[in-house]
Coordinates of C-alpha atoms in Angstrom, one line a residue:
M1 CA 0.0 0.0 0.0
K2 CA 1.2 3.5 -0.8
Q3 CA 1.6 5.7 2.3
F4 CA -0.9 8.5 2.9
L5 CA 0.5 11.9 3.4
V6 CA -2.0 12.9 6.0
G7 CA -2.8 10.7 9.0
A8 CA -6.4 11.8 9.0
L9 CA -6.9 10.3 5.6
L10 CA -5.8 7.0 6.9
I11 CA -8.3 7.1 9.7
L12 CA -11.0 8.0 7.2
C13 CA -10.2 5.1 5.0
L14 CA -10.3 2.7 8.0
L15 CA -13.7 4.0 8.9
S16 CA -15.1 3.9 5.3
P17 CA -14.9 0.7 3.2
L18 CA -15.8 2.6 0.0
A19 CA -13.0 5.1 0.7
A20 CA -10.7 2.2 1.1
Q21 CA -11.5 1.1 -2.5
G22 CA -9.8 4.3 -3.7
S23 CA -7.1 4.6 -1.1
K24 CA -4.2 3.8 -3.4
E25 CA -5.0 6.7 -5.6
D26 CA -6.4 9.4 -3.4
G27 CA -4.7 12.7 -4.3
Q28 CA -3.0 11.1 -7.2
A29 CA -3.8 10.8 -10.9
A30 CA -5.2 7.4 -12.0
K31 CA -2.3 5.8 -13.9
E32 CA -3.2 2.2 -14.6
L33 CA -6.1 -0.2 -14.9
V34 CA -6.1 -4.0 -14.8
V35 CA -9.0 -5.8 -16.5
Y36 CA -10.5 -9.3 -16.7
A37 CA -11.9 -9.2 -20.2
S38 CA -14.6 -11.6 -21.3
V39 CA -14.8 -9.7 -24.5
D40 CA -12.9 -11.5 -27.2
E41 CA -9.2 -10.6 -27.2
A42 CA -9.1 -8.6 -30.4
N43 CA -12.0 -6.4 -29.4
A44 CA -10.7 -6.0 -25.9
V45 CA -7.5 -4.7 -27.3
K46 CA -9.4 -2.2 -29.5
I47 CA -11.6 -0.9 -26.6
L48 CA -8.8 -0.7 -24.0
D49 CA -6.3 0.9 -26.4
A50 CA -8.8 3.6 -27.3
F51 CA -9.4 4.2 -23.6
T52 CA -5.7 4.6 -23.0
K53 CA -5.4 7.0 -25.9
D54 CA -8.3 9.1 -24.6
S55 CA -7.4 9.0 -20.9
G56 CA -3.7 8.4 -20.6
I57 CA -4.4 5.5 -18.3
K58 CA -2.3 2.4 -19.0
T59 CA -4.3 -0.8 -19.3
S60 CA -3.5 -4.5 -19.1
F61 CA -5.9 -7.4 -19.3
V62 CA -6.4 -11.2 -19.0
Q63 CA -8.8 -12.6 -21.4
L64 CA -11.2 -15.2 -19.9
S65 CA -14.6 -16.6 -21.1
S66 CA -17.5 -15.8 -18.8
G67 CA -17.5 -19.0 -16.8
P68 CA -13.7 -19.1 -16.0
A69 CA -13.8 -15.4 -15.3
L70 CA -16.5 -15.7 -12.7
T71 CA -14.8 -18.7 -11.1
R72 CA -11.5 -16.7 -10.8
I73 CA -13.3 -13.7 -9.4
Q74 CA -15.0 -15.9 -6.8
A75 CA -11.6 -17.5 -5.9
E76 CA -10.1 -14.0 -5.5
S77 CA -13.1 -12.6 -3.5
G78 CA -12.2 -9.3 -1.8
R79 CA -8.6 -9.4 -3.1
P80 CA -8.9 -9.4 -6.9
Q81 CA -5.9 -9.3 -9.2
A82 CA -7.9 -7.0 -11.6
D83 CA -10.0 -3.9 -11.1
V84 CA -12.8 -4.3 -13.6
W85 CA -14.6 -7.2 -15.2
L86 CA -15.3 -6.2 -18.8
G87 CA -17.8 -8.2 -20.8
A88 CA -19.8 -11.4 -20.2
P89 CA -23.5 -11.4 -20.5
S90 CA -25.2 -9.3 -17.8
D91 CA -26.6 -12.3 -15.9
N92 CA -23.0 -13.1 -14.8
H93 CA -22.7 -9.7 -13.3
V94 CA -26.0 -10.2 -11.5
I95 CA -24.5 -13.3 -9.9
A96 CA -21.3 -11.4 -9.0
K97 CA -23.4 -8.7 -7.3
T98 CA -25.4 -11.1 -5.3
Q99 CA -22.2 -12.9 -4.1
G100 CA -20.7 -9.6 -3.0
L101 CA -17.9 -9.7 -5.5
T102 CA -18.4 -6.2 -7.0
I103 CA -19.1 -2.7 -5.8
P104 CA -21.6 0.0 -6.9
Y105 CA -20.6 3.1 -8.9
K106 CA -22.8 5.4 -10.9
G107 CA -21.0 8.5 -12.0
A108 CA -21.6 11.0 -14.7
A109 CA -22.9 8.8 -17.6
F110 CA -25.0 6.4 -15.5
E111 CA -28.2 8.3 -15.3
A112 CA -28.5 8.8 -19.1
L113 CA -28.1 5.1 -19.8
G114 CA -31.4 3.2 -20.4
A115 CA -32.8 1.4 -17.4
E116 CA -32.6 -2.0 -19.2
F117 CA -28.8 -1.6 -19.6
K118 CA -27.9 -1.1 -15.9
D119 CA -28.3 -2.3 -12.4
A120 CA -30.4 0.3 -10.6
E121 CA -27.9 0.4 -7.7
G122 CA -24.9 0.9 -10.0
Y123 CA -23.3 -2.5 -9.6
W124 CA -23.0 -3.1 -13.4
R125 CA -23.8 -1.4 -16.7
G126 CA -24.2 -2.9 -20.2
F127 CA -22.0 -1.3 -22.8
Y128 CA -22.9 -3.0 -26.1
M129 CA -25.4 -5.3 -27.6
N130 CA -25.1 -8.4 -29.9
P131 CA -27.8 -10.5 -31.4
L132 CA -27.5 -14.3 -31.7
C133 CA -27.4 -15.5 -35.3
F134 CA -26.3 -18.2 -37.7
G135 CA -23.1 -17.5 -39.5
V136 CA -23.0 -19.5 -42.7
N137 CA -20.0 -20.3 -44.8
T138 CA -21.7 -20.5 -48.2
V139 CA -18.8 -22.4 -49.8
A140 CA -18.8 -25.1 -47.1
L141 CA -22.6 -25.2 -47.2
A142 CA -22.6 -25.8 -51.0
K143 CA -19.9 -28.4 -50.7
A144 CA -22.0 -30.3 -48.3
G145 CA -25.0 -30.0 -50.6
A146 CA -27.1 -28.3 -47.9
S147 CA -29.6 -25.5 -48.3
M148 CA -29.5 -22.1 -46.5
P149 CA -31.3 -22.4 -43.1
T150 CA -33.8 -19.7 -42.2
S151 CA -35.0 -20.9 -38.8
W152 CA -34.2 -22.8 -35.6
A153 CA -36.5 -25.6 -36.9
D154 CA -34.4 -25.9 -40.1
L155 CA -31.3 -26.8 -38.2
L156 CA -32.9 -30.2 -37.2
K157 CA -32.9 -31.4 -40.8
P158 CA -30.6 -34.4 -41.5
E159 CA -28.8 -32.4 -44.2
Y160 CA -27.0 -30.4 -41.5
K161 CA -25.5 -33.4 -39.6
N162 CA -21.9 -32.5 -38.5
L163 CA -22.1 -29.1 -40.1
I164 CA -22.9 -27.0 -37.0
Q165 CA -20.7 -25.6 -34.3
V166 CA -22.1 -24.0 -31.1
P167 CA -20.6 -23.1 -27.8
T168 CA -21.3 -25.0 -24.6
P169 CA -23.1 -23.4 -21.7
Q170 CA -20.7 -25.1 -19.4
A171 CA -18.2 -22.4 -20.1
S172 CA -19.8 -19.8 -22.4
G173 CA -22.2 -16.9 -21.6
T174 CA -23.1 -16.9 -25.3
A175 CA -24.5 -20.4 -25.0
T176 CA -26.4 -19.7 -21.8
T177 CA -28.0 -16.8 -23.6
M178 CA -29.1 -19.2 -26.4
V179 CA -30.6 -21.5 -23.8
Y180 CA -32.5 -18.7 -22.1
S181 CA -33.8 -17.3 -25.4
L182 CA -34.9 -20.8 -26.7
I183 CA -36.9 -21.2 -23.5
E184 CA -38.5 -17.9 -24.0
I185 CA -39.4 -18.8 -27.6
M186 CA -40.5 -22.4 -27.1
G187 CA -41.1 -23.0 -23.5
E188 CA -38.7 -24.8 -21.2
K189 CA -39.7 -28.4 -21.9
E190 CA -39.8 -27.9 -25.6
A191 CA -36.5 -26.0 -25.7
F192 CA -34.6 -28.8 -24.1
A193 CA -36.3 -31.3 -26.3
Y194 CA -35.3 -29.2 -29.3
M195 CA -31.6 -28.9 -28.1
A196 CA -31.5 -32.7 -27.6
K197 CA -32.6 -33.2 -31.2
L198 CA -30.2 -30.6 -32.4
N199 CA -27.3 -32.4 -30.7
A200 CA -27.4 -35.0 -33.5
N201 CA -26.3 -32.3 -36.0
I202 CA -23.6 -30.7 -33.8
Q203 CA -20.1 -31.2 -35.0
T204 CA -18.4 -29.5 -32.0
Y205 CA -19.4 -27.7 -28.8
T206 CA -16.7 -25.0 -28.3
S207 CA -15.6 -23.7 -24.9
S208 CA -15.4 -20.2 -26.2
G209 CA -18.4 -18.2 -27.3
T210 CA -16.6 -17.0 -30.4
G211 CA -15.2 -20.5 -31.2
P212 CA -17.8 -21.3 -33.9
S213 CA -16.9 -18.3 -36.0
K214 CA -13.3 -19.7 -36.1
G215 CA -14.6 -23.0 -37.5
V216 CA -16.9 -21.2 -40.0
N217 CA -14.1 -18.8 -41.1
V218 CA -11.9 -21.7 -42.3
G219 CA -14.7 -23.9 -43.6
D220 CA -14.4 -26.6 -41.0
A221 CA -18.0 -25.9 -40.1
A222 CA -20.7 -24.7 -42.5
I223 CA -22.8 -23.1 -39.7
G224 CA -21.9 -21.4 -36.5
I225 CA -24.3 -20.2 -33.8
Q226 CA -23.0 -17.3 -31.7
F227 CA -23.3 -13.6 -31.4
S228 CA -23.0 -11.6 -34.6
P229 CA -19.8 -9.4 -34.5
A230 CA -17.3 -11.9 -36.0
F231 CA -19.7 -12.8 -38.8
F232 CA -20.4 -9.1 -39.6
Q233 CA -16.6 -8.5 -39.8
M234 CA -16.1 -11.5 -42.1
K235 CA -18.9 -10.3 -44.4
A236 CA -17.5 -6.8 -44.4
N237 CA -14.1 -8.2 -45.4
G238 CA -15.7 -9.9 -48.5
Q239 CA -15.6 -13.5 -47.2
P240 CA -18.3 -16.0 -48.3
I241 CA -20.4 -15.5 -45.2
E242 CA -24.2 -15.0 -44.9
I243 CA -25.7 -14.0 -41.6
V244 CA -29.1 -15.5 -40.8
F245 CA -31.4 -14.3 -38.0
P246 CA -33.8 -17.2 -37.4
K247 CA -37.4 -16.3 -38.1
E248 CA -38.8 -17.6 -34.8
G249 CA -36.8 -14.9 -32.9
F250 CA -33.4 -15.0 -31.2
G251 CA -31.8 -13.8 -28.0
F252 CA -29.3 -11.0 -27.6
E253 CA -26.7 -10.1 -25.1
F254 CA -25.8 -6.8 -23.6
P255 CA -22.4 -7.6 -21.9
A256 CA -21.7 -5.5 -18.8
A257 CA -18.8 -4.1 -16.8
S258 CA -18.4 -4.1 -13.1
I259 CA -15.8 -2.8 -10.6
L260 CA -14.5 -5.6 -8.5
K261 CA -14.6 -5.4 -4.7
G262 CA -11.1 -4.6 -3.5
A263 CA -10.0 -3.0 -6.8
K264 CA -6.5 -1.5 -6.3
N265 CA -6.9 1.1 -9.1
Y266 CA -10.4 2.3 -8.0
E267 CA -10.0 5.8 -9.4
A268 CA -9.0 4.5 -12.8
A269 CA -11.9 2.0 -12.7
K270 CA -14.4 4.8 -12.1
I271 CA -13.0 6.8 -15.1
F272 CA -13.2 3.8 -17.3
M273 CA -16.8 3.0 -16.3
D274 CA -17.8 6.6 -17.2
W275 CA -15.9 6.5 -20.5
L276 CA -17.4 3.2 -21.5
V277 CA -21.0 4.4 -21.9
S278 CA -20.1 8.0 -22.9
K279 CA -20.6 9.2 -26.5
K280 CA -16.8 9.0 -27.0
G281 CA -16.6 5.5 -25.7
Q282 CA -19.6 4.2 -27.6
D283 CA -18.4 5.7 -30.9
V284 CA -15.2 3.6 -30.4
L285 CA -17.3 0.5 -31.1
K286 CA -17.7 1.6 -34.8
S287 CA -14.5 3.5 -35.3
T288 CA -12.3 0.5 -34.2
G289 CA -14.4 -2.1 -36.1
T290 CA -15.8 -4.1 -33.2
Y291 CA -19.2 -4.6 -35.0
F292 CA -20.9 -4.3 -31.6
Y293 CA -24.2 -2.5 -31.3
P294 CA -24.0 0.6 -29.0
V295 CA -26.3 1.1 -26.0
I296 CA -26.9 4.8 -26.6
D297 CA -29.1 6.1 -29.4
D298 CA -26.7 8.7 -30.9
A299 CA -23.8 6.4 -31.5
E300 CA -23.1 5.1 -35.0
I301 CA -23.1 1.5 -36.4
D302 CA -21.3 0.0 -39.4
P303 CA -23.2 -0.1 -42.7
V304 CA -23.0 -3.9 -42.8
M305 CA -25.2 -4.1 -39.7
P306 CA -29.0 -3.8 -39.9
A307 CA -30.6 -1.4 -37.4
F308 CA -31.1 -3.1 -34.1
S309 CA -34.7 -1.9 -34.0
T310 CA -35.4 -4.1 -37.1
L311 CA -34.4 -7.3 -35.4
N312 CA -36.8 -9.8 -33.9
V313 CA -35.0 -10.1 -30.6
V314 CA -36.2 -11.9 -27.5
G315 CA -35.6 -10.4 -24.1
V316 CA -35.1 -12.4 -20.9
D317 CA -35.6 -11.7 -17.2
L318 CA -32.0 -11.4 -16.0
A319 CA -32.7 -11.9 -12.3
Y320 CA -34.8 -15.0 -13.0
Y321 CA -32.3 -16.7 -15.3
S322 CA -29.2 -15.8 -13.4
S323 CA -30.8 -17.5 -10.3
R324 CA -31.4 -20.6 -12.3
K325 CA -28.2 -20.7 -14.3
A326 CA -26.5 -23.6 -12.5
E327 CA -29.7 -25.7 -12.7
L328 CA -30.2 -25.1 -16.4
V329 CA -26.6 -25.8 -17.3
E330 CA -26.8 -29.1 -15.3
R331 CA -30.0 -30.0 -17.1
W332 CA -28.3 -29.1 -20.5
V333 CA -25.5 -31.6 -19.6
G334 CA -27.9 -34.3 -18.6
E335 CA -30.5 -34.0 -21.4
V336 CA -28.6 -32.4 -24.3
L337 CA -25.0 -33.3 -24.2
S338 CA -25.8 -36.9 -23.4
A339 CA -28.4 -37.2 -26.1
K340 CA -27.9 -39.8 -28.8
K341 CA -26.2 -38.6 -32.0

């Protein structure tokens, strides 16, 4: 711990847990920020480099998928090796809040953010949106002699056997969002029956939420189910990719950011949280080519992306599903992963 110049400040910090969060940087400029990033690595670099350029605050990060990130934060409870958890669907941040792993902060940009994109007490805030979709490699699909799917129902057809990659909810927040949204669309019993049937056509369950796009990119898989950014980027680059939004509807994520309880660089963390949902921070999503949808109305999107308001997205009750996450993942393992091929 850095020494305080005035003894009274030390007493104040001992009396106030919130003040203790900022004790290392009281009276000093925020200089660095350490992040656990559940955003994919390439886009984490884009966002954090832009923040450093704007603020002068040096950043470093460890990239972890949603499940491993939460496990690590739980293991480090109260003494985290990072200051901010960046990314992972918001239900993960609800769990972190209920387990006392994060602390509230609102700040300048918080009040202007839509109620659906933030915890009312300030424990987390969403900072971008991504819809689920099918990314289709048209060359690989044609080679397999299969037709273009348009719906969740289509994916059960025998012609798609071993052509589909999808992440596993055992490790991926993307996959749990898919489970939640299928329950909303079909009902719980029907959704699990559907996923058990779909298992027969799954080539691989990837541990990373962005894993399917890697298989689709090189043609190892004809179809990948995940959030849209990687597929938008491939299409913008002229690759043989079509993006399908299934006609029954589909879920979407709004990944969040939280300040971890015990953050060593608390002042830098507050600056980052403000910047993340400001106009400047939201415009970075387009200018750096993340292909993420912004959460504020006046930020721009890339021309390859349809307006979010035109998409048939399905919302979920975050509190309800986060409270049932472990149960639903266990059911997925028992009923879907073990289903006959």
